[in-house]
Coordinates of C-alpha atoms in Angstrom, one line a residue:
X1 CA 0.0 0.0 0.0
X2 CA 2.9 2.4 0.9
X3 CA 4.7 1.7 -2.4
X4 CA 1.4 2.3 -4.3
X5 CA 1.0 5.6 -2.5
X6 CA 4.6 6.5 -3.4
X7 CA 4.1 5.8 -7.1
X8 CA 0.9 7.9 -7.1
X9 CA 2.6 10.8 -5.4
X10 CA 5.4 10.6 -7.9
X11 CA 3.1 10.9 -10.8
X12 CA 1.1 13.6 -9.0
X13 CA 4.3 15.6 -8.7
X14 CA 5.5 14.9 -12.2
X15 CA 8.4 12.7 -10.9
X16 CA 7.0 9.5 -12.3
X17 CA 6.7 11.1 -15.8
X18 CA 10.3 12.2 -15.6
X19 CA 11.3 8.7 -14.5
X20 CA 9.5 7.0 -17.4
X21 CA 11.0 9.5 -19.8
X22 CA 14.5 8.8 -18.5
X23 CA 13.9 5.1 -18.8
X24 CA 12.5 5.5 -22.3
X25 CA 15.5 7.6 -23.4
X26 CA 17.8 4.9 -22.0
X27 CA 16.0 2.1 -23.9
X28 CA 16.1 4.2 -27.1
X29 CA 19.8 4.9 -26.6
X30 CA 20.5 1.2 -26.3
X31 CA 18.3 0.4 -29.4
X32 CA 20.0 3.0 -31.6
X33 CA 23.6 2.5 -30.4
X34 CA 26.0 1.4 -33.1
X35 CA 28.6 0.1 -30.6
X36 CA 30.0 -3.4 -30.9
X37 CA 28.2 -5.9 -28.6
X38 CA 29.4 -9.1 -26.9
X39 CA 27.7 -11.1 -29.8
X40 CA 29.3 -9.0 -32.6
X41 CA 31.7 -10.7 -34.9
X42 CA 35.3 -9.6 -33.9
X43 CA 36.8 -10.6 -37.2
X44 CA 38.2 -7.9 -39.4
X45 CA 35.8 -7.3 -42.2
X46 CA 36.5 -7.1 -45.9
X47 CA 35.3 -3.5 -45.9
X48 CA 37.9 -2.6 -43.4
X49 CA 40.6 -4.1 -45.5
X50 CA 39.2 -2.4 -48.6
X51 CA 39.3 0.9 -46.6
X52 CA 43.1 0.3 -46.0
X53 CA 43.8 0.1 -49.7
X54 CA 43.4 3.9 -50.2
X55 CA 46.3 4.4 -47.8
X56 CA 48.6 2.2 -50.0
X57 CA 48.2 5.0 -52.4
X58 CA 49.1 7.5 -49.7
X59 CA 52.3 5.6 -48.7
X60 CA 53.3 5.6 -52.4
X61 CA 52.7 9.3 -52.7
X62 CA 54.8 10.0 -49.6
X63 CA 57.7 7.9 -50.9
X64 CA 57.5 9.8 -54.2
X65 CA 57.5 13.1 -52.4
X66 CA 60.6 12.2 -50.4
X67 CA 62.3 10.8 -53.5
X68 CA 61.6 14.1 -55.3
X69 CA 62.9 16.2 -52.4
X70 CA 65.6 14.2 -50.7
X71 CA 66.6 16.9 -48.2
X72 CA 65.9 17.8 -44.5
X73 CA 63.1 20.1 -45.6
X74 CA 61.6 17.3 -47.8
X75 CA 61.9 14.9 -44.9
X76 CA 60.1 17.3 -42.6
X77 CA 57.3 17.8 -45.2
X78 CA 57.0 14.1 -45.7
X79 CA 56.8 13.4 -41.9
X80 CA 54.1 16.0 -41.4
X81 CA 52.1 14.6 -44.3
X82 CA 52.6 11.1 -42.9
X83 CA 51.3 12.1 -39.5
X84 CA 48.1 13.6 -41.1
X85 CA 47.6 10.5 -43.2
X86 CA 48.2 8.2 -40.3
X87 CA 45.8 10.1 -38.0
X88 CA 43.0 9.8 -40.4
X89 CA 43.6 6.0 -40.7
X90 CA 44.1 5.3 -37.0
X91 CA 41.2 7.4 -35.7
X92 CA 38.9 5.8 -38.3
X93 CA 40.2 2.3 -37.4
X94 CA 39.6 2.9 -33.7
X95 CA 36.1 4.1 -34.5
X96 CA 35.4 1.0 -36.6
X97 CA 36.8 -1.2 -33.9
X98 CA 34.4 0.2 -31.3
X99 CA 31.4 0.0 -33.6
X100 CA 29.5 -2.8 -35.2
X101 CA 30.8 -2.9 -38.7
X102 CA 27.9 -5.0 -39.9
X103 CA 25.6 -1.9 -39.4
X104 CA 24.9 0.1 -42.6
X105 CA 25.6 3.4 -41.0
X106 CA 29.2 2.3 -39.9
X107 CA 29.8 1.0 -43.4
X108 CA 28.8 4.3 -45.0
X109 CA 31.1 6.1 -42.6
X110 CA 34.1 4.1 -43.7
X111 CA 33.2 4.7 -47.4
X112 CA 32.7 8.4 -47.0
X113 CA 36.0 8.8 -45.1
X114 CA 37.7 6.7 -47.8
X115 CA 36.4 9.0 -50.5
X116 CA 37.5 12.1 -48.7
X117 CA 40.9 10.6 -47.9
X118 CA 41.4 9.7 -51.6
X119 CA 41.4 13.3 -52.5
X120 CA 43.7 14.1 -49.6
X121 CA 46.1 11.5 -50.6
X122 CA 45.9 12.6 -54.2
X123 CA 47.1 16.1 -53.2
X124 CA 50.2 14.9 -51.2
X125 CA 52.5 15.7 -54.1
X126 CA 51.3 19.3 -54.2
X127 CA 50.4 19.8 -50.6
X128 CA 53.2 22.3 -50.2
X129 CA 52.3 23.8 -53.6
X130 CA 49.1 24.9 -55.2
X131 CA 46.8 22.3 -53.6
X132 CA 47.6 22.7 -49.9
X133 CA 44.1 23.8 -49.4
X134 CA 42.7 20.5 -50.7
X135 CA 45.0 18.5 -48.4
X136 CA 44.1 20.6 -45.3
X137 CA 40.3 20.7 -46.2
X138 CA 40.1 17.0 -46.8
X139 CA 42.1 16.2 -43.6
X140 CA 39.8 18.4 -41.4
X141 CA 36.6 17.1 -43.0
X142 CA 37.6 13.6 -42.3
X143 CA 38.8 14.1 -38.8
X144 CA 36.3 16.6 -37.5
X145 CA 33.4 15.2 -39.5
X146 CA 34.0 11.7 -38.3
X147 CA 34.6 12.9 -34.8
X148 CA 31.3 14.8 -34.6
X149 CA 29.5 11.8 -36.1
X150 CA 30.9 9.5 -33.4
X151 CA 29.1 11.5 -30.8
X152 CA 25.7 10.5 -32.3
X153 CA 26.2 6.7 -32.5
X154 CA 25.2 5.9 -28.8
X155 CA 28.6 5.4 -27.3
X156 CA 28.9 4.6 -23.6
X157 CA 29.7 7.4 -21.2
X158 CA 33.5 6.8 -21.0
X159 CA 34.0 6.4 -24.7
X160 CA 31.7 9.3 -25.5
X161 CA 33.7 11.6 -23.2
X162 CA 36.9 10.4 -24.9
X163 CA 35.7 11.3 -28.3
X164 CA 34.5 14.7 -27.1
X165 CA 38.0 15.4 -25.9
X166 CA 39.4 14.1 -29.2
X167 CA 37.2 16.5 -31.0
X168 CA 38.4 19.4 -28.8
X169 CA 42.0 18.5 -29.5
X170 CA 41.1 18.5 -33.2
X171 CA 39.6 21.9 -33.0
X172 CA 42.8 23.3 -31.3
X173 CA 45.0 22.1 -34.2
X174 CA 42.5 23.1 -37.0
X175 CA 43.4 26.8 -37.1
X176 CA 47.1 25.9 -37.7
X177 CA 46.1 23.6 -40.6
X178 CA 43.9 26.4 -42.1
X179 CA 46.4 29.1 -41.5
X180 CA 49.2 27.2 -43.3
X181 CA 47.2 27.2 -46.5
X182 CA 47.6 30.9 -46.9
X183 CA 51.4 31.0 -46.7
X184 CA 54.3 29.9 -48.8
X185 CA 55.8 26.4 -48.5
X186 CA 58.4 27.4 -45.8
X187 CA 55.9 29.0 -43.3
X188 CA 53.3 26.4 -44.3
X189 CA 55.6 23.7 -43.0
X190 CA 55.9 25.5 -39.7
X191 CA 52.2 26.0 -39.2
X192 CA 51.4 22.4 -40.2
X193 CA 54.2 21.1 -38.0
X194 CA 52.6 22.8 -35.0
X195 CA 49.2 21.3 -36.0
X196 CA 50.7 17.8 -36.5
X197 CA 52.5 18.1 -33.2
X198 CA 49.2 19.0 -31.4
X199 CA 47.4 16.0 -33.1
X200 CA 50.2 13.6 -32.2
X201 CA 50.5 14.9 -28.7
X202 CA 46.8 14.4 -28.2
X203 CA 47.1 10.8 -29.3
X204 CA 50.1 10.2 -27.1
X205 CA 48.4 11.4 -23.9
X206 CA 45.0 9.8 -24.9
X207 CA 43.6 13.3 -25.4
X208 CA 43.7 14.2 -21.7
X209 CA 42.4 17.5 -20.6
X210 CA 42.7 19.2 -17.2
X211 CA 40.7 17.1 -14.7
X212 CA 39.5 14.7 -17.5
X213 CA 41.2 11.5 -18.7
X214 CA 40.2 8.1 -19.9
X215 CA 40.2 5.1 -17.6
X216 CA 41.6 2.5 -20.0
X217 CA 39.9 -0.4 -18.2
X218 CA 36.5 1.1 -18.8
X219 CA 36.9 1.5 -22.6
X220 CA 35.2 -1.5 -24.4
X221 CA 38.2 -2.0 -26.6
X222 CA 39.2 -5.4 -27.9
X223 CA 43.0 -5.2 -27.8
X224 CA 43.6 -8.2 -29.9
X225 CA 41.4 -6.8 -32.7
X226 CA 43.0 -3.4 -32.8
X227 CA 46.5 -4.9 -32.7
X228 CA 45.4 -7.2 -35.6
X229 CA 44.3 -4.2 -37.5
X230 CA 47.7 -2.5 -36.9
X231 CA 49.4 -5.7 -38.1
X232 CA 47.4 -6.0 -41.3
X233 CA 48.0 -2.3 -42.1
X234 CA 51.7 -2.7 -41.6
X235 CA 51.6 -5.8 -43.9
X236 CA 49.9 -3.7 -46.6
X237 CA 52.5 -1.0 -46.1
X238 CA 55.2 -3.7 -46.5
X239 CA 53.5 -4.6 -49.8
X240 CA 53.8 -1.0 -51.0
X241 CA 57.6 -1.2 -50.5
X242 CA 57.7 -4.3 -52.6
X243 CA 55.6 -2.5 -55.2
X244 CA 58.0 0.4 -55.2
X245 CA 60.9 -1.9 -55.6
X246 CA 59.3 -3.7 -58.4
X247 CA 58.6 -0.5 -60.3
X248 CA 62.2 0.6 -59.8
X249 CA 63.4 -2.8 -61.1
X250 CA 61.1 -2.6 -64.2
X251 CA 62.7 0.8 -65.1
X252 CA 66.3 -0.5 -64.8
X253 CA 66.2 -3.9 -66.3
X254 CA 69.2 -3.2 -68.6
X255 CA 71.5 -2.8 -65.5
X256 CA 73.5 -6.0 -64.9
X257 CA 73.4 -5.4 -61.1
X258 CA 69.6 -5.3 -61.1
X259 CA 69.3 -8.9 -59.9
X260 CA 71.5 -8.3 -57.0
X261 CA 70.0 -5.0 -55.9
X262 CA 66.4 -6.3 -56.4
X263 CA 67.3 -9.4 -54.3
X264 CA 68.8 -7.4 -51.6
X265 CA 65.8 -5.1 -51.4
X266 CA 63.4 -8.0 -51.2
X267 CA 65.6 -9.6 -48.5
X268 CA 65.2 -6.5 -46.4
X269 CA 61.4 -6.6 -46.6
X270 CA 61.4 -10.2 -45.7
X271 CA 63.6 -9.6 -42.7
X272 CA 61.3 -6.8 -41.5
X273 CA 58.3 -9.1 -42.0
X274 CA 60.0 -11.8 -40.0
X275 CA 61.0 -9.5 -37.2
X276 CA 57.4 -8.2 -36.9
X277 CA 55.1 -11.1 -37.6
X278 CA 57.0 -14.3 -36.9
X279 CA 56.3 -15.3 -33.2
X280 CA 56.4 -11.8 -31.9
X281 CA 52.8 -11.0 -32.9
X282 CA 51.5 -14.1 -31.1
X283 CA 53.4 -13.2 -28.0
X284 CA 51.8 -9.7 -27.9
X285 CA 48.3 -11.0 -28.6
X286 CA 48.7 -13.5 -25.7
X287 CA 49.8 -10.7 -23.4
X288 CA 46.9 -8.5 -24.4
X289 CA 44.5 -11.3 -23.6
X290 CA 45.7 -11.5 -20.1
X291 CA 45.3 -7.8 -19.1
X292 CA 42.2 -5.8 -18.2
X293 CA 43.4 -2.4 -19.5
X294 CA 43.9 -2.9 -23.3
X295 CA 43.5 0.8 -24.0
X296 CA 47.0 1.8 -23.1
X297 CA 48.7 -1.0 -25.1
X298 CA 46.5 0.1 -28.0
X299 CA 47.7 3.7 -27.7
X300 CA 51.4 2.5 -27.5
X301 CA 50.8 0.3 -30.6
X302 CA 49.4 3.3 -32.5
X303 CA 52.4 5.5 -31.5
X304 CA 54.8 2.9 -32.5
X305 CA 53.2 2.1 -35.8
X306 CA 53.8 5.6 -37.1
X307 CA 57.5 5.2 -36.4
X308 CA 57.5 1.8 -38.3
X309 CA 55.7 3.4 -41.2
X310 CA 58.3 6.2 -41.3
X311 CA 61.0 3.6 -41.4
X312 CA 59.3 1.8 -44.3
X313 CA 59.1 5.0 -46.4
X314 CA 62.9 5.6 -45.8
X315 CA 63.7 2.1 -46.8
X316 CA 61.5 2.3 -50.0
X317 CA 63.2 5.6 -51.0
X318 CA 66.7 4.2 -50.3
X319 CA 66.1 1.1 -52.3
X320 CA 64.9 3.1 -55.3
X321 CA 68.0 5.3 -55.2
X322 CA 70.3 2.2 -55.1
X323 CA 68.4 0.4 -57.9
X324 CA 68.6 3.4 -60.1
X325 CA 72.4 3.8 -59.7
X326 CA 73.9 0.9 -57.8
X327 CA 77.6 1.4 -58.7
X328 CA 78.2 5.0 -57.5
X329 CA 79.2 5.9 -53.9
X330 CA 76.1 6.8 -51.9
X331 CA 75.6 10.4 -50.8
X332 CA 74.5 11.4 -47.3
X333 CA 70.8 11.3 -48.2
X334 CA 71.0 7.8 -49.6
X335 CA 72.9 6.5 -46.6
X336 CA 70.4 8.0 -44.2
X337 CA 67.5 6.5 -46.1
X338 CA 69.2 3.0 -46.3
X339 CA 70.3 2.8 -42.7
X340 CA 67.8 5.2 -41.0
X341 CA 64.7 3.1 -42.1
X342 CA 65.9 -0.1 -40.4
X343 CA 67.1 1.8 -37.3
X344 CA 63.7 3.4 -36.9
X345 CA 62.1 -0.1 -37.3
X346 CA 64.3 -1.6 -34.6
X347 CA 63.9 1.3 -32.3
X348 CA 60.1 1.3 -32.5
X349 CA 59.9 -2.4 -32.2
X350 CA 62.2 -2.5 -29.2
X351 CA 60.3 0.3 -27.4
X352 CA 57.0 -1.5 -27.9
X353 CA 58.3 -4.9 -26.7
X354 CA 59.8 -3.2 -23.6
X355 CA 56.5 -1.3 -22.8
X356 CA 54.1 -4.1 -23.4
X357 CA 55.9 -7.4 -22.8
X358 CA 58.4 -6.0 -20.3
X359 CA 61.3 -7.6 -22.2
X360 CA 64.5 -6.0 -23.2
X361 CA 65.7 -6.7 -26.7
X362 CA 69.5 -6.7 -26.8
X363 CA 69.3 -7.8 -30.4
X364 CA 67.6 -4.6 -31.4
X365 CA 70.2 -2.5 -29.7
X366 CA 72.9 -4.6 -31.3
X367 CA 71.2 -4.2 -34.7
X368 CA 71.1 -0.4 -34.3
X369 CA 74.7 -0.3 -33.3
X370 CA 75.7 -2.3 -36.4
X371 CA 73.6 -0.1 -38.6
X372 CA 75.4 3.1 -37.3
X373 CA 78.8 1.4 -37.8
X374 CA 78.0 0.2 -41.3
X375 CA 76.5 3.5 -42.3
X376 CA 79.8 5.3 -41.6
X377 CA 81.7 2.7 -43.7
X378 CA 79.2 2.9 -46.5
X379 CA 80.5 6.2 -47.8
X380 CA 83.6 4.4 -49.1
X381 CA 81.6 1.6 -50.9
X382 CA 79.4 1.3 -53.9
X383 CA 75.7 1.9 -53.2
X384 CA 74.7 -1.7 -53.8
X385 CA 77.3 -2.9 -51.2
X386 CA 75.9 -0.3 -48.7
X387 CA 72.4 -1.7 -49.4
X388 CA 73.7 -5.2 -48.5
X389 CA 75.1 -3.7 -45.2
X390 CA 71.8 -2.2 -44.3
X391 CA 70.0 -5.5 -44.7
X392 CA 72.5 -7.7 -42.7
X393 CA 71.7 -6.3 -39.2
X394 CA 68.0 -7.0 -39.9
X395 CA 68.7 -10.6 -40.9
X396 CA 70.9 -10.9 -37.8
X397 CA 68.0 -9.6 -35.5
X398 CA 65.6 -12.1 -37.2
X399 CA 67.9 -15.0 -36.7
X400 CA 68.5 -13.9 -33.0
X401 CA 64.8 -13.7 -32.4
X402 CA 64.2 -17.2 -33.8
X403 CA 67.0 -18.7 -31.7
X404 CA 65.9 -17.0 -28.5
X405 CA 62.2 -17.9 -29.0
X406 CA 63.1 -21.5 -29.7
X407 CA 65.3 -21.6 -26.6
X408 CA 62.4 -20.2 -24.4
X409 CA 60.0 -22.8 -25.9
X410 CA 62.4 -25.7 -25.1
X411 CA 63.0 -24.4 -21.6
X412 CA 59.2 -24.1 -21.0
X413 CA 58.5 -27.7 -22.4
X414 CA 57.9 -30.4 -19.8

């Protein structure tokens, strides 16, 4: 009787109506939410892989830009453009990982971002020329448009708050992207470097704001799936280096050293693949499955991947320079490309293994040391010999990893 009187009094004061409205809104929120549920298929979809293909074009454009401007300024421009391209990919990938990709709205989001990004990537070669406006406009449309859309898809409170802060960080960097369009290439690089630094810094600190941060354990993120996405994207990026090598070979078939230089280039790609995917990937996936907070390893993986991609671009440019003229002594730019790419790869890999697996990788440090030594000697040697020297430390690290992993397996066997 008392409870009945309470209900009647609530309706009489309007409280019951507000309560029902609140419950109705909650039910509608759950019904319209596009978030991935416990019953959703965690497999990477064909559409997500199709979405990645537009970024193969981007990596090719970035390699060509650096090849055309092999200087410190050219390297700076390429890195700023790489950060922008990567941010579009990684933020869209995070969004798709959180959402149910079988839903039509999510699929349309991927396709629309893909279309916008296609024009952004097409303008990479002239981003510091006449079409800087197209690059900046496409970038901001993809980032801010997708970020605003994510606030309408029924995210949980923690994830919604994170995307609000992501959008705020994006709005902070946007004026610098816009301002750079109205200046010559030199000042544009400065403005866009500031903008890219803001975007990168936001990603590194998980878009923290004063008094507001993301509790990683409360984010419904499947660490294994996001790491699989990173691995598949890196595999596609490796494929782009092979494509670049193949095109360089096709243009220099009359050179008698082409068989040697082409083989060395492919051996370097195989060594990188072995160091990344053979055994190490499974160890990381096993570690991610055993921790509650999979958000932080995801952030670390994203920050590491951009370093690995930068290394691949350097390797691709270095290989093309060697294949085009293998008998000459390499200049400083060629040496930095040939040896800097593998060094970035080993440094990024070692950092991630140390942070996620808690393991030190002496082989990575030894490989970087060998690369530094061989880089100094390479100025006295033909370019094709220098290329061989850049690949040998990677092969050494791959062999060391295999031996150490086999030893640990045997020690753990009953």
